Coordinates of C-alpha atoms in Angstrom, one line a residue:
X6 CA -3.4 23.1 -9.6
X7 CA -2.3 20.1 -7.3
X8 CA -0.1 21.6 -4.2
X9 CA 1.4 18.4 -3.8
X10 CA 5.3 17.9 -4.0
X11 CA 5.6 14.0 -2.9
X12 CA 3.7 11.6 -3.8
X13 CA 3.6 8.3 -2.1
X14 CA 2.3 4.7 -3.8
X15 CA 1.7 2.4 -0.8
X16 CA 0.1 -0.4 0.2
X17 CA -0.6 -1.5 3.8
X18 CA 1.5 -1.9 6.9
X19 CA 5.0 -0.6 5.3
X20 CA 3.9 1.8 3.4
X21 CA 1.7 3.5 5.9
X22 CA 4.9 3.1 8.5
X23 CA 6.9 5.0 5.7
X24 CA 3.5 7.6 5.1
X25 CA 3.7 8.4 8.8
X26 CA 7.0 9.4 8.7
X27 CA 6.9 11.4 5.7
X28 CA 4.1 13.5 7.2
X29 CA 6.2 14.1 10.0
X30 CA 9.2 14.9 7.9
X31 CA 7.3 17.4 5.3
X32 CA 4.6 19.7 5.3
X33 CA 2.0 17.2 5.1
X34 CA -0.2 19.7 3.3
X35 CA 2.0 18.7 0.4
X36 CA 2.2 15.2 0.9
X37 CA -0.5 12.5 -1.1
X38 CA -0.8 9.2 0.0
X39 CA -2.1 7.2 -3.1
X40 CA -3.3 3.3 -1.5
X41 CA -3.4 0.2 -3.5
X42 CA -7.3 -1.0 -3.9
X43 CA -6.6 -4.1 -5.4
X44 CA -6.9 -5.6 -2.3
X45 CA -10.5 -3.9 -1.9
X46 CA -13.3 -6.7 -1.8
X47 CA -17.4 -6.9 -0.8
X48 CA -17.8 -8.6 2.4
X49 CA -21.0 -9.5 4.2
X50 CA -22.3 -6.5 2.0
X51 CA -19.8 -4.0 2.5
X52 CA -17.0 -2.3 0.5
X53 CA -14.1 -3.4 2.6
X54 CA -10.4 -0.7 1.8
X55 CA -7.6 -2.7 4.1
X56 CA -5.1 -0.8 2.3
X57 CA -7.1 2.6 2.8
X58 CA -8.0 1.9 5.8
X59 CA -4.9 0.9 7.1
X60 CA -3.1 4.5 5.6
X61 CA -5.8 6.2 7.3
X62 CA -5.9 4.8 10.7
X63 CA -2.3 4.8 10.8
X64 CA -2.1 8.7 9.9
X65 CA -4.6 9.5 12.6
X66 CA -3.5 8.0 15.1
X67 CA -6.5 4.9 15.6
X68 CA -4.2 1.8 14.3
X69 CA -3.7 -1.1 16.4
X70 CA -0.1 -1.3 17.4
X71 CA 0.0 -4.9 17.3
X72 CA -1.4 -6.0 14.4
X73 CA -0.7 -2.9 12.2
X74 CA -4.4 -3.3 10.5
X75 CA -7.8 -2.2 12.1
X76 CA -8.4 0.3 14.9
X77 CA -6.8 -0.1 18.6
X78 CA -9.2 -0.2 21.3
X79 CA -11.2 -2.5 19.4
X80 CA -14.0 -4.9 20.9
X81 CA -16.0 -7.9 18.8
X82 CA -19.3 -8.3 19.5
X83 CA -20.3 -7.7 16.2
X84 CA -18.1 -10.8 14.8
X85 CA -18.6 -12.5 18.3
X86 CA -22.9 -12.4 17.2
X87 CA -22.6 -12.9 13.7
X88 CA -20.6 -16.3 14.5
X89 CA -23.3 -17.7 17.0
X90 CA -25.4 -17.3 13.9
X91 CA -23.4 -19.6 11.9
X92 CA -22.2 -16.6 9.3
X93 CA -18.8 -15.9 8.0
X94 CA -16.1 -15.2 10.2
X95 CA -12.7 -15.5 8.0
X96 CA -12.4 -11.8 8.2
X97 CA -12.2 -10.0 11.2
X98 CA -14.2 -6.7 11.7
X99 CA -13.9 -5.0 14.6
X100 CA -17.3 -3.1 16.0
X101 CA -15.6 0.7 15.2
X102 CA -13.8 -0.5 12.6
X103 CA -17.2 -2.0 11.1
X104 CA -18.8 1.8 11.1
X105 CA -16.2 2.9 8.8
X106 CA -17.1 0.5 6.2
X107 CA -20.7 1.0 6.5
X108 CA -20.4 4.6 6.0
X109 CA -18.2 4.0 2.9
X110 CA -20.3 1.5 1.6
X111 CA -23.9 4.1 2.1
X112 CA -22.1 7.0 0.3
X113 CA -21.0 4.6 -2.5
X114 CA -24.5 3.4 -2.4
X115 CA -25.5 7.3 -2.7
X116 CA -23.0 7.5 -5.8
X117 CA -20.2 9.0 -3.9
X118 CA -16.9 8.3 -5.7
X119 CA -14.4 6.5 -3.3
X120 CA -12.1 9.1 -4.0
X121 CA -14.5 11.8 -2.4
X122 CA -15.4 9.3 0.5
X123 CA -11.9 8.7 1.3
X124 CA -11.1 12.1 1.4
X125 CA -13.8 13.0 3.3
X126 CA -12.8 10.3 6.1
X127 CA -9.4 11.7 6.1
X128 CA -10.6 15.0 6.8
X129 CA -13.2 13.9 10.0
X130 CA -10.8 12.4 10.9
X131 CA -8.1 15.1 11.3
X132 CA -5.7 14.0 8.9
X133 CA -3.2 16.8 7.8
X134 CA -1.8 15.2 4.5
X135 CA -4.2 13.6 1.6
X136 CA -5.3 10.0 1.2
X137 CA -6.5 9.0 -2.5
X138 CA -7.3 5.6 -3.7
X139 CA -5.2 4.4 -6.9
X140 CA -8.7 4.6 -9.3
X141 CA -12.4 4.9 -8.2
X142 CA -12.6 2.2 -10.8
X143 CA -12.7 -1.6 -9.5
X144 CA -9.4 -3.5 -10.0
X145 CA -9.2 -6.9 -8.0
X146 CA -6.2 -8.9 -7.2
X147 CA -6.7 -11.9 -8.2
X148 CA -3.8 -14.8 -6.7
X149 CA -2.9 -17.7 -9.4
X150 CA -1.6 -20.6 -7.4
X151 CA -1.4 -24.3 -8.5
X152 CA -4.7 -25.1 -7.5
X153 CA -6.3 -22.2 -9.7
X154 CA -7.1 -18.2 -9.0
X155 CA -8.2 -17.3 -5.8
X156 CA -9.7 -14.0 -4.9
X157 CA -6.5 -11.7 -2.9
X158 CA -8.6 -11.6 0.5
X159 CA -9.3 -15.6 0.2
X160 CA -5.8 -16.2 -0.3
X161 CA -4.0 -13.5 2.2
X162 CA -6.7 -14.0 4.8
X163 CA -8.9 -17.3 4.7
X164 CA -6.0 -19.3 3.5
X165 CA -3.3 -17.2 5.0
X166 CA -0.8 -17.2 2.2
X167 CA -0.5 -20.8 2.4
X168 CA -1.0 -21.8 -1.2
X169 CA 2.3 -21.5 -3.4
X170 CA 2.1 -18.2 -5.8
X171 CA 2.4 -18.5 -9.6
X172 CA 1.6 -15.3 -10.7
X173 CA -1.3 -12.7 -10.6
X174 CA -3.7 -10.8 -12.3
X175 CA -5.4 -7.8 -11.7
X176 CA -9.0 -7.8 -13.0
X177 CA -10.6 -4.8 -14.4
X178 CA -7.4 -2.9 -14.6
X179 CA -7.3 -2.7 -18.2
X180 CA -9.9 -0.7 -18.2
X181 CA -9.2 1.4 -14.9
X182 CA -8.1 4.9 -14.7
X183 CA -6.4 6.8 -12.7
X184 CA -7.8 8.5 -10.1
X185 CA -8.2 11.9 -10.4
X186 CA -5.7 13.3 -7.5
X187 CA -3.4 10.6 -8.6
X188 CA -3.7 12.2 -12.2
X189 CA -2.9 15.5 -11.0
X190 CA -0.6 14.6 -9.2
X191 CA 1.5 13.0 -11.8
X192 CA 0.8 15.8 -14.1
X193 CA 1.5 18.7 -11.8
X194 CA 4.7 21.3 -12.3
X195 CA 4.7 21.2 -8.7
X196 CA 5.8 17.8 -8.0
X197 CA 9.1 17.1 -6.6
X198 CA 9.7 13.3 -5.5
X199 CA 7.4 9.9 -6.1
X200 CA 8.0 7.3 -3.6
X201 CA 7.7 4.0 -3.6
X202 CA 7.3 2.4 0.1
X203 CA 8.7 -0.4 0.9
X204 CA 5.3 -2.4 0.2
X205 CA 5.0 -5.6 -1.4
X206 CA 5.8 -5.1 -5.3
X207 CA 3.2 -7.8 -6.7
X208 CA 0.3 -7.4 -4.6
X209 CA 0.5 -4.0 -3.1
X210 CA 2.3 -1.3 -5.9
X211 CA 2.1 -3.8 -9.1
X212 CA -2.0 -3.1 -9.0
X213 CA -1.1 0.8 -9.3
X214 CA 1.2 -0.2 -12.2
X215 CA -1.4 -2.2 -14.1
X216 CA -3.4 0.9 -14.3
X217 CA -2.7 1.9 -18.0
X218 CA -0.9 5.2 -17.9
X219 CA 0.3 5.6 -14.7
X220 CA 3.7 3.6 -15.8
X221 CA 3.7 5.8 -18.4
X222 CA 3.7 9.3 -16.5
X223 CA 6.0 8.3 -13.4
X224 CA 8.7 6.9 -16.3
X225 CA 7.8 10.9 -17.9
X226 CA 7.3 13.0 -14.9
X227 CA 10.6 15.3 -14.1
X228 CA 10.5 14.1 -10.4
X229 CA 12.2 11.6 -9.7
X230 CA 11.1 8.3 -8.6
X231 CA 12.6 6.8 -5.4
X232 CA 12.0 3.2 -4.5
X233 CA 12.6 1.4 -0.7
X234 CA 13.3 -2.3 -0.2
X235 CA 11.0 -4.2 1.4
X236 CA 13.2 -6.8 1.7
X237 CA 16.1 -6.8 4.7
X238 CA 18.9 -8.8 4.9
X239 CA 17.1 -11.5 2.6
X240 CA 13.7 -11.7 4.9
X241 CA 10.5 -9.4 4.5
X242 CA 9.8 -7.5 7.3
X243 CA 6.1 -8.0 7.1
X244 CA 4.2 -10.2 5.0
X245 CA 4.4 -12.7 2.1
X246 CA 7.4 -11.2 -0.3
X247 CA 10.0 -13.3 0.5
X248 CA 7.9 -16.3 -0.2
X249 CA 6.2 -15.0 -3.4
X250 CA 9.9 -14.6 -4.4
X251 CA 11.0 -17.4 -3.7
X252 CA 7.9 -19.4 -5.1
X253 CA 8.3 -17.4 -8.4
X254 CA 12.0 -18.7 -8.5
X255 CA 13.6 -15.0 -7.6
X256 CA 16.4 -14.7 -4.9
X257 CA 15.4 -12.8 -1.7
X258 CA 16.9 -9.8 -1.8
X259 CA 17.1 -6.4 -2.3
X260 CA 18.7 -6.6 -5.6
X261 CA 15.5 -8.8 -6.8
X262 CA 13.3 -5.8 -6.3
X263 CA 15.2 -3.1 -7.8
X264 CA 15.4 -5.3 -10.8
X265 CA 11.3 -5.6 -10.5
X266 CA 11.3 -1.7 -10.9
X267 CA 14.1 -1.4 -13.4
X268 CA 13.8 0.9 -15.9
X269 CA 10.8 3.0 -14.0
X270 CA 12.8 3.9 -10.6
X271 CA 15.8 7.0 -10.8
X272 CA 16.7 5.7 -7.1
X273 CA 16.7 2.8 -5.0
X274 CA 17.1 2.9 -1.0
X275 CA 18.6 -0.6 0.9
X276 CA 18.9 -1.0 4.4
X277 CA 22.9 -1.6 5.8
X278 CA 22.1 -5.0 6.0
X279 CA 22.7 -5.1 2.2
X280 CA 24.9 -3.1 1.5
X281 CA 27.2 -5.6 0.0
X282 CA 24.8 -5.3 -3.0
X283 CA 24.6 -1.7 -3.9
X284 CA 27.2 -1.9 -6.7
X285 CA 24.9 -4.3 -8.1
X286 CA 21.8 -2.6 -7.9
X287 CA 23.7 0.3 -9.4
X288 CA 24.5 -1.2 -12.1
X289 CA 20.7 -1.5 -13.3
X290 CA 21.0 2.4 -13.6
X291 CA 19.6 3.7 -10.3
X292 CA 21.4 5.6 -7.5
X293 CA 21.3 3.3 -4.2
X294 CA 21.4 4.9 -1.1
X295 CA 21.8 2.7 2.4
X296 CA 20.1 3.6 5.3
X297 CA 18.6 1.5 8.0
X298 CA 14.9 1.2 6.7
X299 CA 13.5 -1.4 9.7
X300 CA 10.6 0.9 11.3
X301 CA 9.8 -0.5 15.2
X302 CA 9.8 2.8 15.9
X303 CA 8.0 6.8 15.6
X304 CA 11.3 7.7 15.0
X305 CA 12.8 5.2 13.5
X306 CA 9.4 6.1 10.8
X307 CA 11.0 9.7 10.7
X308 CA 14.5 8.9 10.0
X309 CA 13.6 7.0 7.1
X310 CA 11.3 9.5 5.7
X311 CA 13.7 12.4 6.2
X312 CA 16.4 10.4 4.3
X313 CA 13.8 9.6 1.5
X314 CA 13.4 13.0 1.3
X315 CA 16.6 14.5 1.1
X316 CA 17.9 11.4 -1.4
X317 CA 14.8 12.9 -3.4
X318 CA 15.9 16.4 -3.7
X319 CA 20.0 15.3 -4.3
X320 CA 18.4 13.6 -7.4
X321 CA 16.0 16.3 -8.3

């Protein structure tokens, strides 16, 4: 039977702030950590994770501090080679972060499930809370702007957001599941909160949604589900929401993403910068509870966390 009491749906750099500080703020031994994969891709032959990987350097303690993805300490020669060779160079891989996806990509070669892999990386690497991918199955993001699809990587990456967003898809999640610690997760006595980071909610936590079922058991599990705003004060803190919203015609705010999540989310958690619209989000028939969720720090990481948690068990 699953030990764990929280379980966390994240993407990258916000949610794995947020997972950081819930391990600190809980026994991590009963904390999961379920990453978005639609994000994952196959580069220059390799299975690349960013949302994985980012989770699991961040939790042990290898992420770079100033970009938030990849390892620190990193050097290049690797991409500073393949580039006098004329190959692709959009995406950046770092020479240590290149062995992780080498190994990932032999032990999928092996028929290793990237749930097994993922744990088993965790565990090397000294992480004291699990890491589980949303499905072992493939689900790809796929970006619909004016000019046509493009593939999640070519658009957040090569073309660095540029192209105006009209939508998205998420390939091959119809006929995903879910992945098995996710599963029992969801279907475990034992759990006592789901939360939502504050990670993008089209490209990072809508993947997890597409996955037919998972909607279904967080609306029907007894824990409650608990939802922060990646949106402060109007702006995101990190990364392309505020301009998806705005290109898909939806105010920037706080309020905007609890009514994304209506009807699946018991509470909702704004920073004091918006404040002025908890009655508002109230009304859509969660509990709101303001904090200050902006993370520059370890401890501002913690904070957060513990008031997740005990918002969690006032609504429990």
């Amino acid at each position: 039977m699953s030990s764990t009491t929280c379980l966390a749906l994240s993407g990258g750099v916000g949610g794995a702030k947020l997972a950081l500080g819930l391990s600190h703020a809980m026994d991590p031994a009963k904390l999961l950590i379920v990453a978005n994969t639609g994000d994952d891709f196959d580069h220059l032959g390799l299975r690349i994770c960013p949302d994985i990987d980012t989770v699991t350097y961040t939790l042990s303690g290898l992420a770079n501090p100033s970009t938030g993805w990849g390892r620190k300490d990193e050097s290049w020669s690797f991409m500073e080679t393949l580039e006098s060779l004329g190959g692709e160079t959009w995406f950046r891989l770092g020479d240590r972060d290149l062995a992780l996806h080498v190994e990932r990509t032999r032990r999928l070669g092996d028929g290793e499930s990237l749930s097994a892999i993922t744990d088993a990386i965790a565990t090397r690497l000294a992480i004291s809370c699990r890491i589980a991918p949303m499905s072992d199955d493939p689900v790809r993001t796929i970006v619909e702007t004016p000019n046509g699809p493009l593939a999640f990587q070519h658009y957040f990456v090569r073309d660095q957001c540029r192209p105006a967003v009209t939508g998205f898809r998420f390939d091959g999640a119809d006929s995903a599941r879910p992945g098995p610690t996710l599963k029992a997760a969801l279907t475990s006595a034992a759990l006592k909160m789901v939360v939502i980071c504050p990670s993008n909610p089209f490209i990072s936590i809508d993947p997890i949604l597409a996955i037919p079922t998972v909607r279904e058991m967080l609306t029907d599990c007894p824990a409650p589900v608990i939802a922060v705003s990646p949106i402060v004060g109007g702006r995101a803190i990190k990364g392309p929401t505020a301009k998806m919203l705005a290109e898909l015609r939806r105010p920037s705010s706080a309020l905007a993403i609890a009514e994304h999540y209506r009807g699946l989310i018991d509470g909702f958690i704004i920073d004091t910068a918006d404040a002025g619209s908890a009655d508002a989000i109230s009304e859509l028939g969660s509990q709101v509870r303001i904090t200050n969720t902006v993370m520059k720090s370890i401890q501002d990481r913690v904070s957060l966390a513990r008031d997740v948690v005990a918002f969690a068990q006032e609504l429990h």
